Each structure stands twice: as C-alpha cells, then as structure tokens.
Amino acid sequence: MANRALALFFIMACLLVNGSVALTFSTKLIHRFSDEAKALLGSSRGGNFSAKLWPKRNSLEYFRLLLRGDVNRQRIKLGSKYDLLFPSEGSETLFFGNDFDWLHYTWIDIGTPNVSFLVALDAGSDLLWVPCDCIQCAPLSASYYNTLDRDMSEYSPSLSSTSKQLPCSHQLCKLSTNCKGPKDPCHYTAEYNTENTSSSGFLIEDKLHLASSSGHAKPTYVQASVILGCGRKQSGGYLEGAAPDGVMGLGPGEISIPSLLAKAGLVQNSFSLCFDDNGSGRLLFGDEGVVTHQYTPFLPIAGKYNIAYSVGVESYCVGSSCLQETGFQALVDSGSSFTYVPSKAYKTIILEFDKQMNATRISPQQYPWTYCYNVSSLELPNIPTMKLIFTSNQSFLIQNPVLSDSANQEFVIFCLTLLQTEDEYGIIGQNYMMGYRMVFDRENLRLGWSKSNCDDISKGKGLNPAPPSDGSPGTLPASEQQSTANTQAAEPTAMAVTTTSTSSVAVLSYQIPYRFCILTSFLLLMYPFST
C-alpha cells in the first residue's frame, strides 16, 4: 500500500506542476588555451604532451589556431564534404597567349569512361559546354595549333554510360524556348559579348571528375553530377582560336559548376582563380581565402546577385594621383582577356598616364591598344603604378598594367593594356588579376584577393593545415570537446567541463518531461518495493 500511496502522490505532483519541475545541471566554461585546459590535456594523455607546443597568449600562433578551429566548426556546421576540389588532372591552369585568345584554360575529365577537354575559365558566364556530336566546331587536332602537345576531344553522350539527356521539365531548362513538351530535350543557346560568338546544342547531365587533396595526403577522387552543354554548333570567336574545346562557366548562376558543387554539399560556396606571369595558375573550388585577404562586396545588378560578379570602383589611381570622376561599376570576368573602363573615366585615366610616362608615344597597327611607347632597351622608363580603389576603401594594385614587346635589340615597345567601352559597366579582365589569388566568395557575396605566385597554393597546400599530431594543443579529448556555433574569427574559444560548482559561468536548465513523470508513477504501481 505504501508504494501505491507514493505513486498516487507522485501522479498528483506531476499533474500540479505539469512537467514544470526543473532539474538543473551546471557547467564551467574554460578557455581552450588556459592553464586549466593545459592541465587537462596533460593528465588525459598520460604525460604524452609537450607544453612547448602550447601557444603563447595573443601570439600569432594563438590566433591562427583559434581561427582554424572556427573555420573547421563552420565547415562542419554547413555540411560541406571536402575542403577543396579541383579537376582530376590537377588544379593547374594554362595560358597560351595570343594562340588561344589570351585566355586561361584547364584540362577537365567528363563522362564514363572519362574524356579530357581543354576548357577556357570564364567567370563571366554560367554554362559548362564542350564540342559534342559536332555540326560546326573548331579543329581539335594538336597539329592545327602551335602550342598544344595533345589532341583535344569531342564529347558524345551516347558513348558515356553516365550521361542523361536533360528534359524540358527540368528546373534548369526554364530558359529554353524550343520546348514543345516536358519530355523534349532541353536546348540551349549561349551568346557571348564578342560579336557573333555563340554556342548552341542541348543540355546533358553527366559526371565531372574532380580530386581533393590536403597537404601530403593522397588525392581523393570525386565524381560530381553536373549539367553541361552538348555544343553541336559554335560560331564567331569559338571557330577562330578562342576556346576551341569548350568553356567552363564559373558565374553566379545556378547552372554553373561552383553553384552545382555547393548545392550538392561537396564544397563551400566559393572558389578561387590564381594567374601568374609565367603562363600558369590554379583553380580551386571551395577556397575561401586566407586571413591576409582583402575584400570588397559584390554589388547587385538589377537587384540580383546571380547575373554577374560586380564590384564598385570608387576611383582609379595613376601614380600618386587618385583621379576624380573615375568611379564605375565593374564586372569581374576571367573570360575577358583585358580590362575595360567606361569612356568618360578612360579618357581621364589615359591622359594622366600619358602625362606621367616619359617616353615617345607611337601608334603601331599590330596592337589593339591606343597608348604605346617606343623606348630604348638601355634606358627603360619608370612606368607609373596604377591601382583601383574599391567601394570598401580597399586598394587593388595592378601588378603589370602594360605589355612589352622587344621591337629589336635597341628598342622595346610598351603598351597600356587598358581599353574603353561604351557600356555602362567596366570589366576587370584576367590581365588585371595577374599576380593575385582571386577568391569569389559567393557565400558572403564578396570578392577577395591577396598577392600570390600561385605555387604556394599548389593542390591546396597551405590552405587548411591538417589536424596537428598528438601533443599539439589543437584538439581536446573527445569527451571534453564542445562545438561552438557562430564563433567569430579570433575570438576566445571555450570548452565545457562538468562541475559541481554553483557559481558556474553558464547554467543550463532541463525540464522533466510530463510523459516521463507519468511513466515513473506507472512503474511504481506495477512493481512494489521490497520490504
């Protein structure tokens, strides 16, 4: 009877409080690099711990480790599978100069079995397309060109076991005008700024072969499902040396490769391009840059961010003079060989450049640029520096604003590689990106840059260091770790340790569930106490 009375009393108590009785636990939060944390690590590792590896408070290493922890937690929270991805043949980009219209290229593999394509890297468009079941395509034999050591390829969906024709009912086919029914193949026509330059065909879903590598680890190979254009017919510049084997669109639209990889959860919604003066570079998907990066925000076009990567230029500087009324909105476009400025700003810039250039101006017909100079090879001129001031008041120094050509042993020709456009927008082309690691941070809607020779980021080395070995203060025992969401870079990180102290830093309250209360009472009724 006693247990029945106790059970009835317990039920009444549950009904009265209706589950509002609170059970309180407390935790003490201590900093991950505090003396207490160091003592915990030392005891948990049985002496296998070196205090020399503990970072000095507020040192560069101290903040580096904090920042790395924040980045890793943020990556876990967002659920990306890989730190970085790049084409399976390597992250290297190639530059062939005038032979391939001054654009940068990379080799990619598509389909099953995989077929290789040399595609131009274009941040100014969205679609990946390759020559496919050709009606009108550029020559693909290496012998047709001066600089290739291997043939290019033609894609055929029928030869790939993983290819699927995209139907008109697919959400990415909404722009097609040739659809008569939902099961019809989705046709595309991609038109580019260069006059009469286009690619047309139909859309295919297939596998893009990628790789991921961190430090000295062996690469992990990934097959990502992407949408690509089966380019049956090309015109204009695509038949005259520009991108004969296709284009990889890196733009902000939902059909671009960065968009598809991020949406699939494979990498962060960001990528980087790095071009150097030696004709090579790097392409990395998921690259969010480094601490030393400078940033300026992307600006919307017609209220949208998915049309193009656009930034605001407050002024253009020549030498020490930052010129008034030289501001403009610019598209950041690696598919544009050179940089263009709206006419009004262009006239102001070139007049100031000519004024500061102590050399004889000439007008050689073999160059597309208006401002060229003939100088003695023995007395090279002091070419004025040029830089852009972005809306965020960040300075972007143009590493090499001129192109030089040795006319003969006695003279050298220098040309300012800046062109004017009648359009409202300017274009920051790939020639102004030289010497920089350009990060297109699509997640945070900003453009980042830092000086780089591109070798320092080969295959992702140095981007996100591997977890430290045993003895390093970088990680805690699993039982003592606490993931902290939304922690800002370089802010102190805390770890939670169970304690009985009533004066804890943080107190968490957990209410007893009402159903648990009733269940406990039922068990008291069913099982009498032993006496």
XYZ file of C-alpha atoms in Angstrom:
531
model
C 0.000 0.000 0.000
C 2.847 2.344 0.761
C 4.125 2.195 -2.775
C 0.600 2.816 -4.141
C 0.266 5.874 -1.924
C 3.672 7.083 -3.059
C 2.698 6.537 -6.695
C -0.598 8.415 -6.262
C 1.260 11.239 -4.576
C 3.777 11.331 -7.436
C 0.960 11.452 -10.031
C -0.721 14.323 -8.206
C 2.558 16.200 -8.080
C 3.023 15.677 -11.821
C -0.471 16.965 -12.524
C 0.086 20.014 -10.343
C 3.375 21.067 -11.882
C 2.512 19.697 -15.359
C 6.131 18.987 -16.059
C 7.433 22.314 -14.816
C 9.787 20.810 -12.236
C 13.298 21.754 -13.369
C 16.408 19.668 -13.000
C 19.451 21.926 -13.113
C 22.929 20.979 -14.297
C 25.853 23.363 -14.360
C 28.987 23.577 -16.457
C 32.101 25.647 -16.145
C 33.436 27.091 -19.380
C 37.172 27.469 -19.577
C 39.253 28.781 -22.463
C 40.778 26.095 -24.670
C 44.284 27.567 -24.226
C 44.030 28.314 -20.493
C 46.229 26.741 -17.808
C 43.277 24.562 -16.748
C 42.895 23.222 -20.297
C 46.625 22.562 -20.482
C 46.468 20.579 -17.217
C 43.503 18.569 -18.502
C 45.324 17.703 -21.716
C 48.434 16.694 -19.821
C 46.550 14.350 -17.488
C 44.351 12.859 -20.229
C 47.366 11.980 -22.396
C 49.329 10.363 -19.589
C 52.269 12.709 -19.915
C 52.415 12.413 -23.718
C 52.098 16.170 -24.085
C 54.629 18.929 -24.637
C 53.921 22.300 -23.005
C 56.263 23.872 -25.570
C 53.554 23.357 -28.162
C 51.098 25.432 -26.154
C 50.634 28.816 -27.903
C 51.604 31.989 -26.105
C 48.518 34.082 -25.351
C 47.758 36.713 -28.033
C 50.625 35.500 -30.225
C 50.249 34.965 -33.973
C 50.143 31.183 -33.465
C 47.492 31.613 -30.738
C 45.132 33.437 -33.107
C 45.985 31.131 -36.014
C 44.870 28.089 -34.019
C 41.698 29.827 -32.873
C 40.868 30.828 -36.429
C 41.474 27.312 -37.733
C 39.099 25.944 -35.111
C 36.423 28.436 -36.146
C 36.818 27.559 -39.812
C 36.596 23.823 -39.120
C 33.461 24.216 -36.979
C 31.837 26.423 -39.576
C 32.584 23.846 -42.258
C 31.053 21.067 -40.147
C 28.004 23.200 -39.458
C 27.415 23.921 -43.128
C 27.983 20.296 -44.061
C 30.474 20.525 -46.949
C 32.137 17.206 -47.635
C 35.542 18.420 -48.887
C 37.802 21.330 -48.038
C 38.761 21.841 -51.676
C 38.071 20.316 -55.068
C 39.874 20.759 -58.360
C 39.906 18.991 -61.758
C 41.098 15.388 -61.541
C 44.047 16.152 -63.853
C 45.230 18.839 -61.405
C 44.455 22.363 -60.255
C 46.888 23.933 -62.747
C 45.663 26.424 -65.332
C 47.372 27.067 -68.671
C 47.956 30.207 -70.713
C 48.847 30.175 -74.414
C 48.842 33.917 -75.140
C 47.535 35.069 -78.481
C 47.358 31.487 -79.836
C 44.227 30.893 -77.723
C 42.896 34.439 -77.477
C 44.768 35.394 -74.280
C 42.525 33.264 -72.035
C 43.373 30.798 -69.250
C 42.484 27.120 -69.606
C 42.450 23.883 -67.648
C 42.057 20.193 -68.523
C 38.892 18.533 -67.189
C 37.512 14.983 -67.498
C 33.836 14.277 -68.228
C 31.751 11.084 -68.577
C 32.227 7.333 -68.195
C 34.733 6.390 -69.478
C 36.228 9.808 -68.888
C 37.174 12.048 -71.818
C 39.518 15.053 -71.469
C 38.697 18.610 -72.578
C 40.740 21.825 -72.556
C 38.191 24.411 -71.394
C 38.516 28.182 -71.002
C 37.845 29.537 -67.499
C 35.072 32.130 -67.682
C 33.751 33.848 -64.545
C 31.540 35.959 -66.791
C 29.208 33.130 -67.899
C 27.465 30.193 -66.232
C 27.354 27.213 -68.586
C 29.958 24.468 -68.999
C 29.873 23.381 -72.646
C 32.161 21.249 -74.820
C 32.146 20.370 -78.545
C 29.725 17.499 -78.930
C 28.398 15.451 -81.883
C 29.625 18.389 -83.921
C 27.833 20.099 -86.767
C 30.095 23.156 -86.676
C 33.084 23.077 -84.312
C 36.680 24.316 -84.260
C 39.545 21.958 -85.228
C 40.565 19.752 -82.300
C 43.844 18.264 -83.528
C 47.012 19.400 -81.738
C 48.788 19.644 -85.090
C 46.450 22.508 -86.057
C 47.812 24.674 -83.242
C 51.327 25.800 -82.356
C 51.338 25.244 -78.605
C 49.450 22.007 -77.832
C 51.158 18.686 -77.117
C 47.958 16.587 -77.123
C 44.749 16.461 -79.115
C 41.548 17.930 -77.777
C 38.318 15.928 -77.674
C 34.745 15.812 -78.860
C 32.040 14.642 -76.459
C 29.303 12.198 -77.382
C 26.547 11.441 -74.829
C 25.880 8.053 -76.425
C 29.421 6.930 -75.518
C 29.116 7.809 -71.827
C 27.262 5.322 -69.615
C 26.520 8.037 -67.036
C 25.041 10.633 -69.403
C 21.385 11.655 -69.188
C 19.600 13.994 -71.536
C 18.072 16.894 -69.639
C 14.311 17.076 -70.337
C 12.343 20.292 -70.769
C 10.627 19.578 -67.437
C 13.896 20.028 -65.522
C 14.085 23.202 -63.396
C 17.335 24.266 -65.092
C 15.655 24.202 -68.508
C 13.375 27.155 -67.800
C 15.175 29.444 -70.271
C 14.790 27.168 -73.289
C 12.421 28.456 -75.997
C 12.371 25.242 -78.048
C 10.330 23.129 -75.643
C 7.093 21.720 -77.018
C 6.574 19.095 -74.329
C 8.033 18.240 -70.882
C 9.934 15.222 -72.232
C 11.575 17.059 -75.143
C 15.373 17.552 -74.928
C 16.381 20.865 -73.390
C 18.089 23.046 -75.996
C 20.416 25.925 -75.156
C 21.973 28.871 -76.957
C 24.774 30.721 -75.170
C 25.667 34.100 -76.671
C 28.777 35.999 -75.608
C 29.868 39.636 -75.681
C 32.250 39.164 -78.585
C 30.344 39.836 -81.789
C 28.613 36.795 -83.345
C 30.212 34.426 -80.815
C 27.914 31.692 -79.527
C 27.498 28.015 -78.720
C 24.284 26.006 -79.152
C 23.085 22.459 -78.643
C 21.261 20.663 -75.845
C 21.855 20.089 -72.125
C 23.204 16.849 -70.652
C 23.707 15.603 -67.111
C 26.947 13.673 -66.621
C 29.895 13.196 -64.283
C 32.675 15.740 -63.819
C 35.816 14.107 -62.433
C 37.387 16.042 -59.556
C 40.005 15.487 -56.867
C 40.534 16.635 -53.302
C 43.881 16.807 -51.556
C 45.131 18.254 -48.282
C 48.815 18.633 -47.559
C 50.736 15.477 -48.412
C 47.706 13.171 -48.333
C 46.841 11.148 -51.401
C 44.113 12.745 -53.506
C 40.534 11.609 -53.073
C 38.763 11.320 -56.416
C 35.187 12.529 -56.732
C 32.594 12.178 -59.475
C 30.167 15.089 -59.309
C 26.917 15.202 -61.271
C 26.877 18.404 -63.336
C 24.921 19.923 -66.188
C 26.858 20.602 -69.392
C 26.084 21.807 -72.851
C 26.495 19.404 -75.749
C 27.825 22.100 -78.069
C 26.909 20.921 -81.552
C 27.361 24.293 -83.210
C 29.763 27.146 -82.427
C 30.227 30.498 -84.144
C 32.424 33.603 -84.154
C 35.460 33.612 -81.882
C 34.953 29.945 -80.961
C 35.877 28.994 -84.519
C 38.834 31.384 -84.616
C 41.059 30.267 -81.737
C 39.121 31.163 -78.577
C 38.095 28.132 -76.515
C 38.040 25.535 -79.342
C 37.419 22.743 -76.804
C 34.774 24.429 -74.688
C 34.159 26.850 -71.828
C 33.713 26.293 -68.109
C 31.281 28.907 -66.828
C 32.167 29.945 -63.270
C 29.483 32.625 -62.914
C 26.933 33.058 -60.096
C 24.017 31.425 -61.951
C 22.509 28.198 -60.628
C 23.748 26.102 -63.570
C 27.445 26.998 -63.124
C 29.930 24.453 -61.767
C 30.571 26.318 -58.446
C 26.801 26.540 -57.888
C 26.209 22.840 -58.579
C 29.110 21.701 -56.363
C 27.985 23.894 -53.461
C 24.340 22.866 -53.801
C 25.390 19.192 -53.665
C 27.200 19.906 -50.375
C 30.592 18.922 -51.778
C 32.410 22.212 -51.010
C 31.816 25.671 -49.614
C 30.075 28.136 -51.911
C 33.305 29.781 -53.012
C 36.147 29.292 -55.489
C 39.442 30.915 -56.411
C 41.461 31.668 -59.513
C 45.162 32.443 -59.451
C 47.058 33.604 -62.542
C 50.798 34.261 -62.616
C 53.096 35.996 -65.079
C 54.639 32.716 -66.241
C 51.530 31.438 -68.001
C 50.192 29.147 -65.301
C 47.894 29.318 -62.330
C 45.406 27.488 -60.113
C 41.672 26.762 -59.965
C 40.243 25.649 -56.598
C 36.595 25.023 -55.717
C 35.688 25.661 -52.086
C 38.623 28.014 -51.497
C 37.611 30.724 -49.013
C 40.947 32.523 -48.996
C 43.321 33.302 -46.138
C 43.412 35.736 -43.243
C 45.509 38.215 -45.213
C 42.917 38.591 -47.969
C 41.364 41.967 -48.665
C 37.680 42.067 -49.617
C 35.151 44.241 -51.354
C 31.435 43.405 -51.567
C 29.672 42.215 -54.689
C 27.043 44.625 -55.948
C 23.675 43.556 -57.357
C 22.707 44.139 -60.986
C 19.035 44.981 -61.440
C 18.596 43.961 -57.807
C 20.075 40.484 -58.320
C 23.401 38.891 -57.423
C 23.089 35.873 -59.744
C 23.629 37.767 -63.011
C 27.353 38.550 -62.756
C 30.145 39.243 -60.269
C 30.061 43.016 -59.957
C 32.085 45.364 -57.726
C 32.205 49.111 -57.256
C 35.306 51.144 -58.170
C 35.402 54.492 -56.338
C 38.405 55.852 -58.207
C 41.280 54.898 -60.490
C 44.783 55.935 -59.412
C 47.758 56.647 -61.690
C 50.997 57.085 -59.801
C 50.178 59.065 -56.660
C 47.099 60.697 -58.242
C 43.699 59.165 -57.487
C 41.585 60.737 -60.195
C 38.225 62.343 -59.597
C 35.161 61.144 -61.500
C 36.801 57.862 -62.469
C 34.446 55.644 -60.466
C 32.399 52.929 -62.164
C 30.754 49.571 -61.550
C 32.829 46.707 -62.953
C 32.188 43.085 -63.834
C 34.925 40.710 -62.646
C 35.390 38.416 -65.612
C 38.247 35.970 -66.228
C 36.707 35.278 -69.647
C 37.673 38.789 -70.718
C 41.309 38.868 -71.782
C 41.756 42.554 -70.960
C 40.267 45.282 -68.775
C 37.715 47.820 -69.997
C 36.698 51.163 -68.493
C 33.678 53.333 -69.423
C 34.614 56.068 -71.901
C 34.462 59.066 -69.569
C 36.749 57.514 -66.962
C 39.016 56.056 -69.657
C 39.853 59.456 -71.146
C 40.817 60.860 -67.756
C 42.994 57.840 -66.948
C 44.957 57.666 -70.190
C 45.648 61.394 -70.245
C 47.154 61.175 -66.755
C 49.120 58.047 -67.689
C 50.488 59.706 -70.831
C 51.432 62.761 -68.821
C 53.470 60.682 -66.359
C 55.060 58.428 -68.994
C 58.457 59.855 -70.006
C 58.674 58.133 -73.380
C 57.802 58.694 -77.047
C 54.299 57.642 -77.951
C 53.785 55.637 -81.158
C 50.792 54.080 -82.940
C 51.754 50.572 -84.100
C 48.974 48.968 -86.119
C 49.736 45.442 -84.922
C 48.379 46.178 -81.418
C 44.773 46.858 -80.355
C 45.874 49.437 -77.777
C 45.967 53.168 -78.370
C 48.699 54.171 -75.953
C 52.006 52.524 -76.871
C 55.538 53.826 -76.386
C 58.876 53.162 -78.041
C 61.781 53.300 -75.604
C 65.463 52.458 -75.604
C 66.246 48.988 -74.298
C 69.136 50.568 -72.382
C 67.028 53.217 -70.626
C 63.689 51.685 -69.693
C 61.120 54.232 -68.417
C 59.591 54.451 -64.976
C 56.098 53.220 -65.721
C 53.597 54.826 -63.300
C 51.810 52.494 -60.919
C 48.080 52.002 -61.325
C 45.521 50.871 -58.767
C 41.804 50.655 -58.157
C 40.120 51.944 -55.010
C 37.035 49.846 -54.309
C 33.890 50.983 -52.515
C 35.101 49.337 -49.301
C 38.134 51.680 -49.457
C 40.350 48.708 -50.273
C 43.275 49.293 -52.600
C 43.884 46.904 -55.520
C 47.332 47.423 -57.064
C 47.571 46.384 -60.708
C 50.699 44.234 -60.876
C 51.502 44.806 -64.551
C 49.345 47.376 -66.395
C 51.478 47.272 -69.564
C 52.518 44.732 -72.171
C 56.069 44.896 -73.508
C 57.448 43.634 -76.812
C 61.061 43.797 -77.994
C 60.933 45.518 -81.386
C 64.662 44.815 -81.872
C 67.849 44.825 -79.828
C 67.769 48.588 -79.405
C 64.108 49.350 -78.683
C 61.244 47.991 -76.610
C 57.568 48.779 -77.145
C 55.316 49.259 -74.103
C 51.525 49.384 -74.401
C 48.948 50.257 -71.750
C 46.586 47.264 -71.819
C 43.517 49.247 -70.852
C 40.609 49.589 -73.264
C 37.464 51.670 -73.283
C 33.877 50.535 -73.565
C 30.703 52.403 -74.428
C 28.801 50.235 -71.957
C 27.634 51.411 -68.560
C 29.767 48.786 -66.803
C 33.515 48.335 -66.911
C 35.212 44.915 -66.917
C 38.106 43.766 -64.742
C 39.674 41.194 -67.049
C 42.190 38.459 -66.389
C 45.181 40.724 -67.196
C 44.442 42.771 -64.057
C 44.087 39.566 -61.997
C 47.693 38.559 -62.673
C 49.752 38.005 -59.531
C 46.717 37.573 -57.302
C 44.765 34.752 -55.744
C 41.245 35.963 -56.514
C 38.553 34.488 -54.261
C 34.941 34.632 -55.410
C 33.263 34.272 -52.017
C 29.711 33.616 -53.157
C 28.509 32.649 -49.682
C 29.347 36.077 -48.247
C 28.831 37.995 -51.530
C 32.327 39.453 -51.739
C 35.480 39.416 -53.844
C 38.774 38.685 -52.087
C 42.375 38.970 -53.213
C 45.914 38.547 -51.935
C 49.274 38.571 -53.704
C 50.393 35.128 -54.814
C 52.731 33.456 -57.278
C 50.240 30.532 -57.366
C 52.912 27.986 -56.409
C 52.123 28.474 -52.725
C 48.603 27.108 -53.229
C 49.516 24.186 -55.470
C 46.894 21.470 -54.967
C 45.614 23.220 -51.880
C 48.817 23.096 -49.822
C 48.807 25.602 -47.004
C 45.137 26.499 -47.332
C 43.729 24.500 -44.431
C 46.508 22.800 -42.467
C 45.939 19.191 -41.467
C 44.975 18.491 -37.827
C 48.025 18.561 -35.545
C 49.734 15.392 -34.399
C 49.486 14.086 -30.828
C 50.909 16.528 -28.331
C 49.621 19.610 -30.107
C 47.151 21.897 -28.339
C 44.903 21.975 -31.394
C 42.466 19.276 -30.212
C 40.999 18.129 -26.904
C 39.924 14.632 -25.845
C 36.595 13.789 -27.427
C 34.849 13.657 -24.065
C 35.896 17.238 -23.341
C 35.165 18.909 -26.687
C 32.328 21.337 -27.264
C 31.337 22.629 -30.676
C 30.550 26.331 -30.590
C 28.288 27.596 -33.354
C 28.639 31.070 -34.852
C 32.012 31.738 -33.215
C 33.713 34.678 -34.889
C 37.293 34.513 -36.103
C 39.977 35.133 -33.463
C 37.510 35.256 -30.579
C 38.298 33.164 -27.472
C 37.004 29.614 -27.712
C 35.616 27.813 -24.678
C 35.479 24.175 -23.646
C 32.882 22.788 -21.251
C 33.908 20.798 -18.161
C 31.351 19.206 -15.809
C 31.491 20.714 -12.325
C 29.504 20.765 -9.104
C 30.166 24.427 -8.519
C 27.065 26.552 -8.067
C 28.899 29.629 -9.312
C 29.406 28.345 -12.845
C 29.797 30.610 -15.857
C 26.834 29.044 -17.649
C 23.788 27.241 -16.171
C 21.559 25.055 -18.359
C 18.079 24.028 -17.188
C 16.303 20.908 -18.444
C 12.651 20.318 -17.536
C 11.463 16.808 -16.678
C 9.108 15.685 -19.456
C 5.492 15.228 -18.372
C 5.260 11.800 -20.023
C 8.347 10.638 -18.135
C 6.703 11.689 -14.874
C 3.580 9.619 -15.583
C 5.700 6.622 -16.694
C 7.622 6.692 -13.428
C 4.359 6.660 -11.463
C 3.107 3.699 -13.504
C 6.260 1.720 -12.706
C 5.789 2.425 -9.013
C 2.294 0.918 -9.219
C 3.423 -2.152 -11.168
C 6.473 -3.099 -9.074
C 6.058 -2.990 -5.282
C 9.026 -2.116 -3.087
C 10.687 -4.956 -1.253
C 10.411 -4.782 2.492
